[in-house]
Protein backbone atom coordinates (compact mmCIF):
# COMPACT_ATOMS: atom_id res chain seq x y z
CA MET A 1 70.18 281.19 66.46
CA LYS A 2 71.67 278.09 67.97
CA LEU A 3 70.69 277.52 71.61
CA LYS A 4 74.00 276.86 73.46
CA ILE A 5 74.20 273.86 75.93
CA LEU A 6 74.56 274.89 79.72
CA PRO A 7 78.36 274.79 81.10
CA THR A 8 78.83 272.13 83.58
CA HIS A 9 79.04 274.36 86.65
CA LEU A 10 75.88 275.56 86.22
CA ARG A 11 73.39 272.03 85.78
CA ASP A 12 71.80 270.50 88.36
CA LYS A 13 73.91 268.03 90.18
CA LYS A 14 72.58 264.81 90.25
CA ARG A 15 72.14 261.62 93.17
CA TYR A 16 71.40 258.16 91.98
CA LEU A 17 69.26 255.91 94.36
CA ALA A 18 69.56 252.41 94.40
CA PHE A 19 66.13 250.53 95.58
CA GLN A 20 64.33 247.09 96.08
CA ALA A 21 61.28 246.29 95.73
CA ILE A 22 59.54 242.98 96.64
CA SER A 23 56.27 242.48 96.20
CA GLU A 24 53.30 239.61 95.70
CA ILE A 25 53.22 240.02 91.76
CA PRO A 26 55.60 240.75 89.38
CA LEU A 27 56.77 244.45 88.76
CA GLN A 28 57.59 245.82 85.03
CA ARG A 29 59.49 249.06 84.68
CA GLU A 30 56.66 251.02 83.70
CA ASP A 31 54.90 249.48 86.98
CA VAL A 32 57.74 250.55 89.11
CA ILE A 33 57.62 254.24 87.29
CA SER A 34 53.90 254.53 87.93
CA LEU A 35 54.06 253.65 91.47
CA ILE A 36 56.96 256.30 92.48
CA MET A 37 55.46 259.14 90.85
CA GLU A 38 51.84 258.29 92.03
CA SER A 39 53.17 258.35 95.82
CA SER A 40 55.03 261.53 95.13
CA GLY A 41 52.62 263.37 93.93
CA ASN A 42 50.38 262.26 96.98
CA LEU A 43 52.98 263.15 99.17
CA TYR A 44 54.40 266.16 97.82
CA GLY A 45 52.01 267.00 94.83
CA ALA A 46 52.42 267.99 91.21
CA CYS A 47 54.91 271.48 91.85
CA GLY A 48 56.80 269.41 94.80
CA THR A 49 57.10 266.07 92.50
CA SER A 50 58.54 268.42 89.75
CA GLN A 51 61.34 270.04 91.81
CA LEU A 52 62.58 266.83 93.09
CA GLY A 53 63.49 265.97 89.47
CA LEU A 54 62.74 262.07 89.76
CA TRP A 55 63.88 260.11 86.96
CA VAL A 56 63.72 256.31 86.78
CA VAL A 57 67.18 254.99 85.19
CA LYS A 58 67.15 251.29 85.24
CA VAL A 59 65.44 248.35 86.62
CA TRP A 60 66.06 245.04 86.94
CA ASP A 61 64.12 241.92 87.41
CA TYR A 62 64.92 238.82 90.21
CA THR A 63 61.87 237.49 90.18
CA THR A 64 62.29 233.79 91.38
CA PRO A 65 59.74 230.90 92.12
CA GLY A 66 59.48 231.98 95.91
CA ALA A 67 60.05 235.89 94.94
CA ASN A 68 58.85 238.80 93.32
CA THR A 69 62.24 241.19 93.56
CA VAL A 70 63.08 244.09 91.48
CA LYS A 71 65.84 246.27 91.90
CA GLY A 72 66.73 249.67 90.52
CA ILE A 73 67.64 253.18 90.33
CA ILE A 74 66.27 256.26 90.59
CA ARG A 75 68.09 260.04 89.67
CA CYS A 76 66.82 262.87 91.67
CA LYS A 77 68.61 266.68 92.29
CA ARG A 78 71.65 266.45 94.86
CA GLU A 79 69.94 269.41 97.01
CA GLU A 80 66.59 267.08 97.32
CA VAL A 81 67.83 263.61 98.06
CA ASP A 82 66.19 263.89 101.74
CA LYS A 83 62.65 264.63 99.98
CA ALA A 84 63.73 261.10 97.45
CA ARG A 85 64.25 258.96 99.37
CA ALA A 86 61.08 260.21 101.73
CA VAL A 87 58.74 258.66 98.65
CA ILE A 88 60.34 255.27 98.50
CA PRO A 89 58.75 253.93 101.56
CA THR A 90 55.08 255.14 101.03
CA ILE A 91 54.84 252.89 98.34
CA THR A 92 53.17 249.52 100.32
CA LYS A 93 49.96 248.46 97.55
CA TYR A 94 49.80 248.02 93.76
CA LYS A 95 46.79 246.45 92.41
CA GLY A 96 45.50 245.46 95.66
CA LYS A 97 48.49 243.40 96.29
CA ARG A 98 51.34 244.25 99.23
CA VAL A 99 54.64 246.14 98.07
CA VAL A 100 57.68 246.85 99.80
CA PHE A 101 60.29 249.43 98.49
CA GLN A 102 63.25 249.71 100.33
CA THR A 103 66.13 252.12 99.80
CA LEU A 104 69.42 250.48 99.50
CA GLY A 105 71.89 253.16 98.89
CA ILE A 106 73.04 256.96 97.31
CA SER A 107 75.64 256.79 94.96
CA GLY A 108 76.90 260.12 92.64
CA THR A 109 77.55 257.93 89.69
CA ILE A 110 75.50 255.53 88.11
CA LYS A 111 78.26 252.79 88.06
CA ALA A 112 79.09 253.10 91.74
CA ALA A 113 75.36 252.92 92.15
CA THR A 114 75.26 249.55 90.34
CA THR A 115 78.18 247.90 91.82
CA ASN A 116 77.94 248.99 95.56
CA PHE A 117 73.91 248.33 96.02
CA ILE A 118 73.20 246.10 93.34
CA LYS A 119 75.83 243.79 92.84
CA LEU A 120 74.81 242.55 89.61
CA LYS A 121 76.31 239.24 87.62
CA ALA A 122 78.16 239.11 84.52
CA ALA A 123 75.19 237.77 83.16
CA ASP A 124 72.26 239.92 84.51
CA GLU A 125 74.00 243.28 82.82
């Protein structure tokens, strides 16, 4: 028996959070994922974290000689946007170094989040 795909009106609605991270050391995508999941686990526990439906969609590296900046997009459930947004500022340290995470904005699509908040140049895509 073949499983049917869930109709669109029954699927969870998603929102996309654009964020920026400034750190003393360069951050990779895996580092960002572990920081967000660890912080969410500390704040809400395993059950609460699973209800958020967090997923790191994309991370862009903007490292310059003076600053290590990373921008990215996180997907979460529409009903849990406030809880997901509360996780981001709780990240303050990574490997003993200071890190600052900021929410740039919330969007309904990845494209809108990228154009409105990440503001990519043609070469960065």
